[in-house]
Short mmCIF file of C-alpha atoms in Angstrom, two decimals:
data_model
loop_
_atom_site.label_atom_id
_atom_site.label_comp_id
_atom_site.label_asym_id
_atom_site.label_seq_id
_atom_site.Cartn_x
_atom_site.Cartn_y
_atom_site.Cartn_z
CA MET A 1 -20.31 -4.47 1.36
CA ILE A 2 -18.74 -2.57 4.25
CA ASP A 3 -20.55 0.75 4.14
CA ALA A 4 -17.41 2.92 4.16
CA ILE A 5 -15.99 0.91 1.24
CA ALA A 6 -19.19 1.05 -0.81
CA ARG A 7 -19.66 4.79 -0.28
CA HIS A 8 -16.04 5.88 -0.82
CA ARG A 9 -15.44 8.84 -3.09
CA SER A 10 -12.62 11.37 -3.03
CA ILE A 11 -13.69 14.62 -1.36
CA ARG A 12 -12.07 17.81 -2.62
CA ASN A 13 -14.14 20.42 -0.75
CA TYR A 14 -14.26 20.57 3.03
CA LEU A 15 -16.23 22.42 5.69
CA ASP A 16 -14.31 24.69 8.04
CA LYS A 17 -14.92 22.35 10.97
CA PRO A 18 -12.26 20.58 13.04
CA ILE A 19 -12.30 16.84 13.75
CA GLU A 20 -13.05 15.98 17.37
CA PRO A 21 -9.83 14.71 19.06
CA GLU A 22 -11.41 11.45 20.25
CA ILE A 23 -12.65 10.70 16.72
CA LEU A 24 -9.23 11.47 15.25
CA ASN A 25 -7.70 9.14 17.82
CA GLU A 26 -10.07 6.32 16.89
CA ILE A 27 -9.20 6.85 13.21
CA LEU A 28 -5.46 6.66 13.89
CA ALA A 29 -5.91 3.62 16.12
CA ALA A 30 -7.76 1.93 13.24
CA GLY A 31 -4.63 2.46 11.15
CA THR A 32 -2.54 0.49 13.62
CA ARG A 33 -4.89 -2.51 13.49
CA ALA A 34 -3.90 -3.26 9.88
CA SER A 35 -1.61 -6.19 9.09
CA THR A 36 2.06 -5.36 9.41
CA ILE A 37 5.04 -7.48 8.34
CA GLY A 38 6.49 -9.27 11.38
CA ASN A 39 4.39 -6.91 13.54
CA MET A 40 7.19 -4.37 13.05
CA GLN A 41 4.85 -1.44 12.20
CA LEU A 42 7.33 0.15 9.83
CA TYR A 43 5.45 3.43 9.37
CA SER A 44 4.85 6.81 10.94
CA LEU A 45 1.73 8.92 10.56
CA VAL A 46 2.53 12.62 10.70
CA VAL A 47 -0.70 14.40 11.59
CA SER A 48 -0.61 18.07 10.69
CA THR A 49 -3.58 20.12 11.90
CA SER A 50 -2.17 23.61 12.51
CA LYS A 51 -2.85 26.25 9.90
CA GLU A 52 0.88 26.91 9.75
CA MET A 53 1.85 23.33 8.92
CA ARG A 54 -0.95 22.85 6.40
CA ASN A 55 0.16 26.05 4.69
CA ALA A 56 3.73 24.77 4.67
CA LEU A 57 2.64 21.46 3.12
CA ALA A 58 0.35 23.02 0.50
CA PRO A 59 3.10 23.75 -2.06
CA CYS A 60 4.22 20.11 -1.78
CA HIS A 61 0.79 19.25 -3.16
CA PHE A 62 0.80 21.86 -5.93
CA ASN A 63 -1.29 24.19 -3.74
CA GLN A 64 -4.47 22.17 -4.12
CA PRO A 65 -6.93 24.13 -1.93
CA MET A 66 -8.06 21.05 0.01
CA VAL A 67 -4.69 20.81 1.76
CA THR A 68 -5.37 24.02 3.68
CA GLN A 69 -9.17 23.64 3.68
CA ALA A 70 -9.27 20.19 5.29
CA PRO A 71 -8.55 20.32 9.05
CA VAL A 72 -6.26 17.29 9.07
CA VAL A 73 -3.43 16.30 6.74
CA ILE A 74 -1.78 12.94 7.44
CA THR A 75 1.53 12.26 5.73
CA CYS A 76 1.93 8.50 5.74
CA CYS A 77 5.61 7.55 5.83
CA ALA A 78 7.57 4.32 5.55
CA ASP A 79 9.74 4.29 8.70
CA ILE A 80 12.64 1.93 9.38
CA HIS A 81 14.25 4.54 11.63
CA ARG A 82 12.27 3.84 14.82
CA PHE A 83 12.77 0.08 14.53
CA SER A 84 16.49 0.49 13.82
CA LEU A 85 16.93 2.82 16.82
CA TRP A 86 15.38 0.14 19.03
CA CYS A 87 17.65 -2.54 17.57
CA ARG A 88 20.80 -0.49 18.16
CA GLN A 89 19.71 0.32 21.70
CA ARG A 90 19.52 -3.46 22.29
CA ASN A 91 22.91 -4.25 20.74
CA ALA A 92 21.23 -5.80 17.73
CA GLU A 93 22.49 -4.81 14.28
CA PRO A 94 19.65 -3.66 12.02
CA ARG A 95 20.06 -3.96 8.25
CA TYR A 96 16.72 -2.66 7.07
CA ASP A 97 18.23 0.20 5.07
CA ASN A 98 17.64 -1.39 1.70
CA PHE A 99 15.12 -1.81 -1.08
CA ALA A 100 13.31 -4.88 0.25
CA TRP A 101 12.49 -2.91 3.38
CA PHE A 102 11.43 0.14 1.45
CA VAL A 103 8.81 -2.07 -0.19
CA SER A 104 7.91 -3.94 3.02
CA ALA A 105 7.57 -0.66 4.94
CA ALA A 106 5.49 0.80 2.09
CA ILE A 107 3.16 -2.22 2.35
CA ASP A 108 2.74 -1.61 6.09
CA THR A 109 2.21 2.11 5.50
CA LEU A 110 -0.43 1.75 2.82
CA MET A 111 -2.48 -0.90 4.57
CA ALA A 112 -2.53 1.34 7.64
CA ALA A 113 -3.40 4.35 5.46
CA GLU A 114 -6.38 2.57 3.91
CA ASN A 115 -7.67 1.66 7.37
CA VAL A 116 -7.34 5.32 8.39
CA ALA A 117 -9.27 6.38 5.28
CA LEU A 118 -12.10 3.90 5.84
CA GLU A 119 -12.42 4.58 9.56
CA ALA A 120 -12.59 8.32 8.82
CA GLU A 121 -15.36 7.70 6.30
CA ALA A 122 -17.22 5.52 8.79
CA HIS A 123 -17.37 8.64 11.03
CA GLY A 124 -18.98 10.68 8.24
CA LEU A 125 -15.72 12.34 7.25
CA GLY A 126 -14.39 12.65 3.70
CA ILE A 127 -10.88 11.89 2.53
CA CYS A 128 -8.65 12.40 -0.47
CA VAL A 129 -5.41 10.58 -1.29
CA LEU A 130 -2.70 12.90 -2.60
CA GLY A 131 -0.60 11.23 -5.30
CA THR A 132 1.57 14.36 -5.34
CA THR A 133 3.37 13.04 -2.25
CA ILE A 134 5.99 11.16 -4.26
CA TYR A 135 6.54 14.06 -6.69
CA THR A 136 7.75 16.41 -3.97
CA ALA A 137 9.07 13.94 -1.40
CA ASP A 138 12.26 15.99 -1.00
CA LYS A 139 10.27 19.07 0.09
CA ILE A 140 8.07 16.99 2.39
CA VAL A 141 11.13 15.45 4.06
CA GLU A 142 12.37 18.96 4.75
CA THR A 143 9.01 20.41 5.83
CA LEU A 144 8.21 17.62 8.27
CA GLY A 145 11.80 17.09 9.45
CA LEU A 146 11.91 13.42 8.46
CA PRO A 147 15.17 11.75 9.54
CA ILE A 148 17.15 9.19 7.53
CA GLY A 149 15.11 5.97 7.47
CA VAL A 150 11.79 7.76 6.90
CA ILE A 151 10.22 8.56 3.51
CA PRO A 152 6.75 9.83 2.61
CA ILE A 153 4.63 7.43 0.56
CA THR A 154 1.18 9.01 0.47
CA THR A 155 -0.89 11.73 2.11
CA LEU A 156 -4.50 11.75 3.25
CA VAL A 157 -6.48 14.92 3.75
CA ILE A 158 -9.46 14.38 6.05
CA GLY A 159 -12.38 16.58 7.05
CA TYR A 160 -16.13 17.06 6.96
CA PRO A 161 -17.19 17.08 3.31
CA ALA A 162 -18.68 20.28 1.85
CA ASP A 163 -20.23 18.29 -0.97
CA GLN A 164 -21.02 14.69 -1.81
CA PRO A 165 -19.98 14.04 -5.42
CA PRO A 166 -21.33 10.93 -7.17
CA LEU A 167 -19.37 7.67 -6.94
CA THR A 168 -16.57 7.50 -9.48
CA ASP A 169 -16.91 4.81 -12.13
CA ARG A 170 -14.51 1.87 -12.18
CA LEU A 171 -13.44 -0.53 -14.90
CA PRO A 172 -15.59 -3.68 -14.99
CA LEU A 173 -14.44 -6.17 -12.34
CA GLU A 174 -13.23 -8.65 -14.98
CA ALA A 175 -10.76 -5.99 -16.19
CA VAL A 176 -8.64 -6.25 -13.04
CA VAL A 177 -9.35 -9.82 -11.89
CA HIS A 178 -7.52 -12.81 -13.38
CA HIS A 179 -8.46 -16.40 -12.63
CA GLU A 180 -5.68 -18.82 -11.66
CA THR A 181 -2.97 -17.10 -13.75
CA TYR A 182 -2.60 -13.80 -15.62
CA HIS A 183 -4.64 -13.73 -18.83
CA ASP A 184 -3.32 -11.20 -21.24
CA TYR A 185 -5.60 -8.74 -23.01
CA ASP A 186 -6.33 -8.73 -26.73
CA THR A 187 -7.44 -5.74 -28.79
CA GLN A 188 -11.11 -6.51 -28.32
CA SER A 189 -10.89 -6.94 -24.57
CA ILE A 190 -9.07 -3.61 -24.20
CA ASP A 191 -11.81 -1.91 -26.23
CA LYS A 192 -14.49 -3.56 -24.13
CA ILE A 193 -12.89 -2.67 -20.78
CA TRP A 194 -12.79 1.05 -21.53
CA ALA A 195 -15.96 1.27 -23.67
CA GLU A 196 -18.26 2.67 -20.99
CA ARG A 197 -15.80 5.26 -19.71
CA GLU A 198 -14.86 6.39 -23.21
CA ALA A 199 -18.50 6.85 -24.15
CA SER A 200 -19.44 8.79 -21.01
CA ASP A 201 -20.58 12.41 -21.09
CA GLU A 202 -17.70 13.29 -18.77
CA THR A 203 -15.16 11.97 -21.27
CA GLN A 204 -16.85 13.73 -24.19
CA GLU A 205 -16.67 16.98 -22.25
CA LEU A 206 -12.96 16.40 -21.46
CA LEU A 207 -12.15 15.78 -25.12
CA LYS A 208 -13.82 19.05 -26.09
CA VAL A 209 -12.02 21.07 -23.39
CA ASN A 210 -8.63 19.51 -24.15
CA ASP A 211 -9.07 19.40 -27.92
CA LEU A 212 -7.76 15.83 -28.09
CA PRO A 213 -9.17 12.85 -30.00
CA ASN A 214 -9.38 10.36 -27.13
CA LEU A 215 -9.15 9.88 -23.35
CA ALA A 216 -5.84 7.98 -23.42
CA ARG A 217 -4.15 11.02 -24.96
CA ILE A 218 -5.48 13.21 -22.14
CA PHE A 219 -3.55 10.94 -19.78
CA THR A 220 -0.33 10.85 -21.79
CA GLU A 221 -0.34 14.47 -23.01
CA LYS A 222 -2.04 16.39 -20.20
CA ARG A 223 -2.24 14.53 -16.90
CA TYR A 224 0.85 12.34 -16.62
CA THR A 225 3.32 13.22 -19.36
CA ALA A 226 6.56 11.39 -20.20
CA ASN A 227 8.67 14.36 -19.05
CA ASP A 228 6.96 14.64 -15.67
CA ASN A 229 7.00 10.88 -15.15
CA LEU A 230 10.74 10.63 -15.76
CA LEU A 231 11.51 13.72 -13.71
CA PHE A 232 9.47 12.52 -10.72
CA SER A 233 10.89 9.01 -11.05
CA ARG A 234 14.46 10.17 -10.86
CA LYS A 235 13.69 12.63 -8.06
CA TYR A 236 11.88 10.12 -5.89
CA PHE A 237 14.57 7.51 -6.39
CA GLU A 238 17.16 10.09 -5.29
CA VAL A 239 15.13 10.82 -2.15
CA LEU A 240 14.85 7.09 -1.50
CA LYS A 241 18.63 6.72 -1.65
CA LYS A 242 19.21 9.87 0.41
CA GLN A 243 16.77 8.66 3.09
CA GLY A 244 18.76 5.43 3.41
CA PHE A 245 16.56 2.86 1.66
CA PHE A 246 19.10 1.70 -0.93
CA ASN A 247 22.25 0.67 0.91
CA GLN A 248 22.78 -2.57 -0.92
CA MET B 1 -14.42 1.27 15.02
CA ILE B 2 -15.35 -0.59 11.83
CA ASP B 3 -15.90 -4.12 13.04
CA ALA B 4 -13.63 -5.80 10.49
CA ILE B 5 -10.81 -3.39 11.40
CA ALA B 6 -11.21 -3.86 15.15
CA ARG B 7 -11.37 -7.65 14.91
CA HIS B 8 -8.54 -8.15 12.40
CA ARG B 9 -5.97 -10.82 13.20
CA SER B 10 -3.86 -12.90 10.81
CA ILE B 11 -5.31 -16.37 10.33
CA ARG B 12 -2.85 -19.19 9.65
CA ASN B 13 -5.19 -22.20 9.86
CA TYR B 14 -8.13 -22.64 7.54
CA LEU B 15 -11.13 -24.95 7.21
CA ASP B 16 -11.40 -27.07 4.09
CA LYS B 17 -14.35 -25.07 2.85
CA PRO B 18 -14.54 -23.06 -0.39
CA ILE B 19 -15.66 -19.42 -0.54
CA GLU B 20 -19.04 -18.96 -2.22
CA PRO B 21 -18.53 -17.34 -5.67
CA GLU B 22 -20.92 -14.44 -4.98
CA ILE B 23 -19.10 -13.63 -1.73
CA LEU B 24 -15.72 -13.77 -3.48
CA ASN B 25 -17.09 -11.44 -6.12
CA GLU B 26 -18.27 -8.94 -3.51
CA ILE B 27 -14.82 -9.07 -1.87
CA LEU B 28 -13.04 -8.37 -5.15
CA ALA B 29 -15.50 -5.60 -6.02
CA ALA B 30 -14.71 -4.00 -2.63
CA GLY B 31 -11.07 -3.90 -3.75
CA THR B 32 -11.94 -1.82 -6.78
CA ARG B 33 -13.76 0.80 -4.67
CA ALA B 34 -10.49 1.94 -3.08
CA SER B 35 -8.91 5.23 -4.13
CA THR B 36 -6.73 4.94 -7.22
CA ILE B 37 -4.37 7.55 -8.66
CA GLY B 38 -6.06 9.32 -11.58
CA ASN B 39 -8.67 6.53 -11.53
CA MET B 40 -6.17 4.47 -13.54
CA GLN B 41 -6.54 1.30 -11.41
CA LEU B 42 -2.94 0.24 -11.90
CA TYR B 43 -3.25 -3.21 -10.40
CA SER B 44 -4.33 -6.75 -11.17
CA LEU B 45 -5.66 -9.27 -8.69
CA VAL B 46 -4.72 -12.82 -9.67
CA VAL B 47 -7.16 -15.12 -7.89
CA SER B 48 -5.86 -18.67 -7.63
CA THR B 49 -8.33 -21.22 -6.29
CA SER B 50 -7.40 -24.49 -8.02
CA LYS B 51 -5.42 -27.03 -6.00
CA GLU B 52 -2.89 -27.10 -8.82
CA MET B 53 -2.18 -23.36 -8.76
CA ARG B 54 -2.07 -23.11 -4.97
CA ASN B 55 0.43 -25.99 -4.98
CA ALA B 56 2.48 -24.19 -7.61
CA LEU B 57 2.48 -20.98 -5.54
CA ALA B 58 3.30 -22.66 -2.22
CA PRO B 59 7.09 -22.81 -2.76
CA CYS B 60 7.03 -19.06 -3.53
CA HIS B 61 5.82 -18.64 0.04
CA PHE B 62 8.33 -21.01 1.62
CA ASN B 63 5.70 -23.78 1.66
CA GLN B 64 3.71 -22.23 4.48
CA PRO B 65 0.78 -24.70 4.83
CA MET B 66 -1.87 -21.98 4.70
CA VAL B 67 -1.15 -21.35 0.99
CA THR B 68 -2.56 -24.75 0.06
CA GLN B 69 -4.98 -24.95 2.99
CA ALA B 70 -6.81 -21.68 2.30
CA PRO B 71 -9.22 -21.97 -0.66
CA VAL B 72 -8.26 -18.62 -2.21
CA VAL B 73 -4.85 -17.06 -2.83
CA ILE B 74 -4.87 -13.55 -4.29
CA THR B 75 -1.59 -12.26 -5.69
CA CYS B 76 -1.90 -8.48 -5.74
CA CYS B 77 0.18 -7.00 -8.55
CA ALA B 78 1.12 -3.50 -9.65
CA ASP B 79 0.06 -3.37 -13.31
CA ILE B 80 0.99 -0.67 -15.81
CA HIS B 81 0.67 -3.17 -18.66
CA ARG B 82 -3.10 -2.98 -19.14
CA PHE B 83 -3.14 0.82 -19.08
CA SER B 84 -0.21 1.01 -21.50
CA LEU B 85 -1.88 -1.43 -23.92
CA TRP B 86 -4.94 0.81 -23.96
CA CYS B 87 -2.82 3.91 -24.58
CA ARG B 88 -0.99 2.31 -27.51
CA GLN B 89 -4.25 1.10 -28.99
CA ARG B 90 -5.41 4.74 -28.97
CA ASN B 91 -2.21 6.16 -30.51
CA ALA B 92 -1.19 7.66 -27.18
CA GLU B 93 2.38 7.12 -26.01
CA PRO B 94 2.51 5.72 -22.49
CA ARG B 95 5.62 6.32 -20.36
CA TYR B 96 4.63 4.64 -17.13
CA ASP B 97 7.53 2.18 -17.23
CA ASN B 98 9.51 3.90 -14.50
CA PHE B 99 10.00 4.14 -10.77
CA ALA B 100 7.39 6.80 -10.02
CA TRP B 101 4.77 4.52 -11.52
CA PHE B 102 6.05 1.49 -9.70
CA VAL B 103 5.35 3.40 -6.48
CA SER B 104 2.04 4.87 -7.71
CA ALA B 105 0.85 1.46 -8.90
CA ALA B 106 1.95 -0.09 -5.60
CA ILE B 107 -0.15 2.51 -3.76
CA ASP B 108 -3.20 1.58 -5.87
CA THR B 109 -2.51 -2.12 -5.36
CA LEU B 110 -2.16 -1.98 -1.60
CA MET B 111 -5.19 0.21 -0.95
CA ALA B 112 -7.23 -2.23 -3.03
CA ALA B 113 -5.65 -5.18 -1.18
CA GLU B 114 -6.58 -3.76 2.21
CA ASN B 115 -10.19 -3.31 1.06
CA VAL B 116 -10.19 -6.93 -0.11
CA ALA B 117 -8.88 -8.06 3.28
CA LEU B 118 -11.45 -6.07 5.26
CA GLU B 119 -14.39 -7.06 3.09
CA ALA B 120 -13.37 -10.72 3.43
CA GLU B 121 -13.26 -10.34 7.20
CA ALA B 122 -16.67 -8.65 7.19
CA HIS B 123 -18.00 -11.90 5.66
CA GLY B 124 -16.57 -13.98 8.51
CA LEU B 125 -13.53 -15.04 6.54
CA GLY B 126 -9.93 -14.89 7.75
CA ILE B 127 -6.94 -13.52 5.87
CA CYS B 128 -3.18 -13.48 6.06
CA VAL B 129 -0.80 -11.15 4.22
CA LEU B 130 2.25 -12.93 2.82
CA GLY B 131 5.39 -10.78 3.06
CA THR B 132 7.24 -13.54 1.20
CA THR B 133 5.80 -12.18 -2.06
CA ILE B 134 8.69 -9.80 -2.66
CA TYR B 135 11.34 -12.39 -1.74
CA THR B 136 10.35 -14.73 -4.56
CA ALA B 137 8.83 -12.27 -7.04
CA ASP B 138 10.83 -13.84 -9.89
CA LYS B 139 9.23 -17.25 -9.29
CA ILE B 140 5.77 -15.71 -8.91
CA VAL B 141 6.16 -13.84 -12.22
CA GLU B 142 6.94 -17.17 -13.87
CA THR B 143 4.24 -19.17 -12.08
CA LEU B 144 1.44 -16.71 -12.83
CA GLY B 145 2.71 -15.73 -16.29
CA LEU B 146 2.97 -12.03 -15.48
CA PRO B 147 3.94 -9.98 -18.55
CA ILE B 148 6.33 -7.01 -18.59
CA GLY B 149 4.62 -4.14 -16.76
CA VAL B 150 3.25 -6.35 -13.98
CA ILE B 151 4.98 -7.14 -10.69
CA PRO B 152 3.70 -8.87 -7.53
CA ILE B 153 3.58 -6.65 -4.42
CA THR B 154 1.74 -8.73 -1.86
CA THR B 155 -0.40 -11.84 -1.49
CA LEU B 156 -3.53 -12.48 0.54
CA VAL B 157 -4.68 -15.94 1.51
CA ILE B 158 -8.37 -16.03 2.36
CA GLY B 159 -10.64 -18.70 3.82
CA TYR B 160 -12.84 -19.74 6.69
CA PRO B 161 -10.71 -19.67 9.86
CA ALA B 162 -10.04 -22.95 11.68
CA ASP B 163 -9.13 -21.02 14.80
CA GLN B 164 -9.52 -17.54 16.24
CA PRO B 165 -6.22 -16.47 17.78
CA PRO B 166 -6.18 -13.49 20.15
CA LEU B 167 -5.63 -9.99 18.75
CA THR B 168 -1.95 -9.21 18.21
CA ASP B 169 -0.54 -6.42 20.35
CA ARG B 170 0.54 -3.16 18.74
CA LEU B 171 2.94 -0.44 19.84
CA PRO B 172 1.19 2.34 21.78
CA LEU B 173 -0.50 4.79 19.40
CA GLU B 174 1.93 7.60 20.32
CA ALA B 175 4.79 5.43 19.01
CA VAL B 176 3.66 5.79 15.40
CA VAL B 177 1.80 9.12 15.47
CA HIS B 178 3.63 12.45 15.21
CA HIS B 179 1.94 15.80 15.72
CA GLU B 180 2.54 18.53 13.13
CA THR B 181 6.10 17.38 12.28
CA TYR B 182 8.26 14.32 12.96
CA HIS B 183 9.47 14.18 16.55
CA ASP B 184 12.52 12.04 16.90
CA TYR B 185 12.82 9.40 19.62
CA ASP B 186 15.22 9.53 22.53
CA THR B 187 16.55 6.56 24.48
CA GLN B 188 13.77 6.74 27.05
CA SER B 189 10.97 6.94 24.52
CA ILE B 190 12.34 3.91 22.65
CA ASP B 191 12.43 1.95 25.93
CA LYS B 192 8.89 3.03 26.75
CA ILE B 193 7.46 2.16 23.34
CA TRP B 194 8.68 -1.44 23.48
CA ALA B 195 8.35 -1.99 27.25
CA GLU B 196 5.07 -3.89 27.20
CA ARG B 197 6.01 -6.18 24.32
CA GLU B 198 9.45 -6.89 25.75
CA ALA B 199 7.95 -7.83 29.11
CA SER B 200 5.26 -10.11 27.67
CA ASP B 201 5.14 -13.85 28.33
CA GLU B 202 5.30 -14.44 24.60
CA THR B 203 8.62 -12.59 24.35
CA GLN B 204 10.06 -14.38 27.39
CA GLU B 205 9.18 -17.69 25.77
CA LEU B 206 10.79 -16.61 22.47
CA LEU B 207 14.02 -15.64 24.23
CA LYS B 208 14.21 -19.04 25.89
CA VAL B 209 13.56 -20.94 22.65
CA ASN B 210 16.04 -18.83 20.65
CA ASP B 211 18.64 -18.53 23.39
CA LEU B 212 19.04 -14.81 22.77
CA PRO B 213 19.16 -11.94 25.27
CA ASN B 214 16.45 -9.72 23.76
CA LEU B 215 13.65 -9.47 21.22
CA ALA B 216 15.49 -7.10 18.87
CA ARG B 217 18.17 -9.73 18.33
CA ILE B 218 15.53 -12.28 17.40
CA PHE B 219 14.57 -9.93 14.58
CA THR B 220 18.12 -9.21 13.39
CA GLU B 221 19.60 -12.69 13.91
CA LYS B 222 16.67 -15.05 13.29
CA ARG B 223 13.75 -13.47 11.49
CA TYR B 224 15.13 -10.88 9.09
CA THR B 225 18.89 -11.16 8.87
CA ALA B 226 21.29 -8.82 7.07
CA ASN B 227 22.18 -11.51 4.51
CA ASP B 228 18.57 -12.28 3.65
CA ASN B 229 17.63 -8.60 3.54
CA LEU B 230 20.38 -7.75 1.08
CA LEU B 231 19.76 -10.83 -1.03
CA PHE B 232 16.02 -10.16 -1.29
CA SER B 233 16.62 -6.45 -1.93
CA ARG B 234 18.88 -7.08 -4.88
CA LYS B 235 16.64 -9.82 -6.24
CA TYR B 236 13.46 -7.75 -6.05
CA PHE B 237 15.14 -4.75 -7.63
CA GLU B 238 16.30 -6.99 -10.49
CA VAL B 239 12.74 -8.23 -10.99
CA LEU B 240 11.50 -4.63 -10.93
CA LYS B 241 13.91 -3.71 -13.72
CA LYS B 242 13.18 -6.86 -15.69
CA GLN B 243 9.42 -6.23 -15.44
CA GLY B 244 9.92 -2.77 -16.93
CA PHE B 245 9.51 -0.44 -13.95
CA PHE B 246 12.91 1.27 -14.16
CA ASN B 247 13.32 2.61 -17.68
CA GLN B 248 14.54 6.02 -16.69
#
């Protein structure tokens, strides 16, 4: 397996050490080699390295320390703005301000982002993907000065790792792979898929700390609650409309 | 640069040669090593290899020959269904049937998909990403039997390449990278970004064939027209609601 893929783990503690500019360039260039729909490259990578900008972004990521600790924060944005500007400048009429192109641009963005992550790891750097990006997209738009036609999808923090945590477990491969068509899960298969994780010492410790009877309830009652989910859903969809991805 | 990243090109012609099961397994396992929000793995990879299923999927991809020519077609789906089943089976109440989790699951799906693509290429295989997936998501849902809570995001065809086309050009790195904050484009920078591509022999040939004055108008009038964009936008958003990702 490609070494960077096999060794990937999320890094949450970083050394106070900048990334060499030529290495950062190589990492960003790797992003642009990913597949892109119609070779339109419908994304922008906003690379924030100054202390000031990382401090400004930190609250958008619930002040997780890694945002200011890691030397590089890359906000990966779907971008139909640049392409549309070009079209207009050529007397062509762009109509990419709609949902299909939000999804297409998000596909471009995320394939590029994964390349960036892997190339960084191939240089001995660590990365973490910040799922908080969509919760506070309105603040990020403001902080980074994103124009209409640009919306943040995900964020990568990158830097030299201060620790090397063990690989995170995954569900067995057969849990996520279906042959030919989708094969639905029965009660037994659901039990089997999660058996190892539910039995792990880490889970047992979590149940004790959270005083809850099982891991699923830690997800629904502590980590990603109904209230938060609905709030963030509505907020992000508003940002999507405001940024011009739903004119249909 | 990671070899598979540096050498990536889309392959549209494949040899009639199956992928060895242990290699396919390694490729799929590479997918599951990608970052995933909360380690929830909100995706399913539907791996269609039978002639019958590839024939059934072909019309969903406008009958592009590579869908039946390539030995493996992987439909990469956002999947909140499996996780929600588990929650319910543990008396936890999942509320992941909304837009925030469509986007979060799409992030998981696409990072996994890019790992799958790169690992395939590291084994000497070729891949192509099918942007058609979101245009015909309703048909794909039916063809693959996707339950509520599962929606196709993208498709990879994978096989041994019958040819090795040259690398595709990309915009200059500075076109897609912004330092600290987003820096908007002026008329000159837009001209500069597209100068090389617009001047290329390939573009000149396209203009002749299409009888149009510039490349931008090939995009807006031939490749991705306003009518198609709006039609596909509305259709995909309907599928998204029908598949239970917009209960908010």
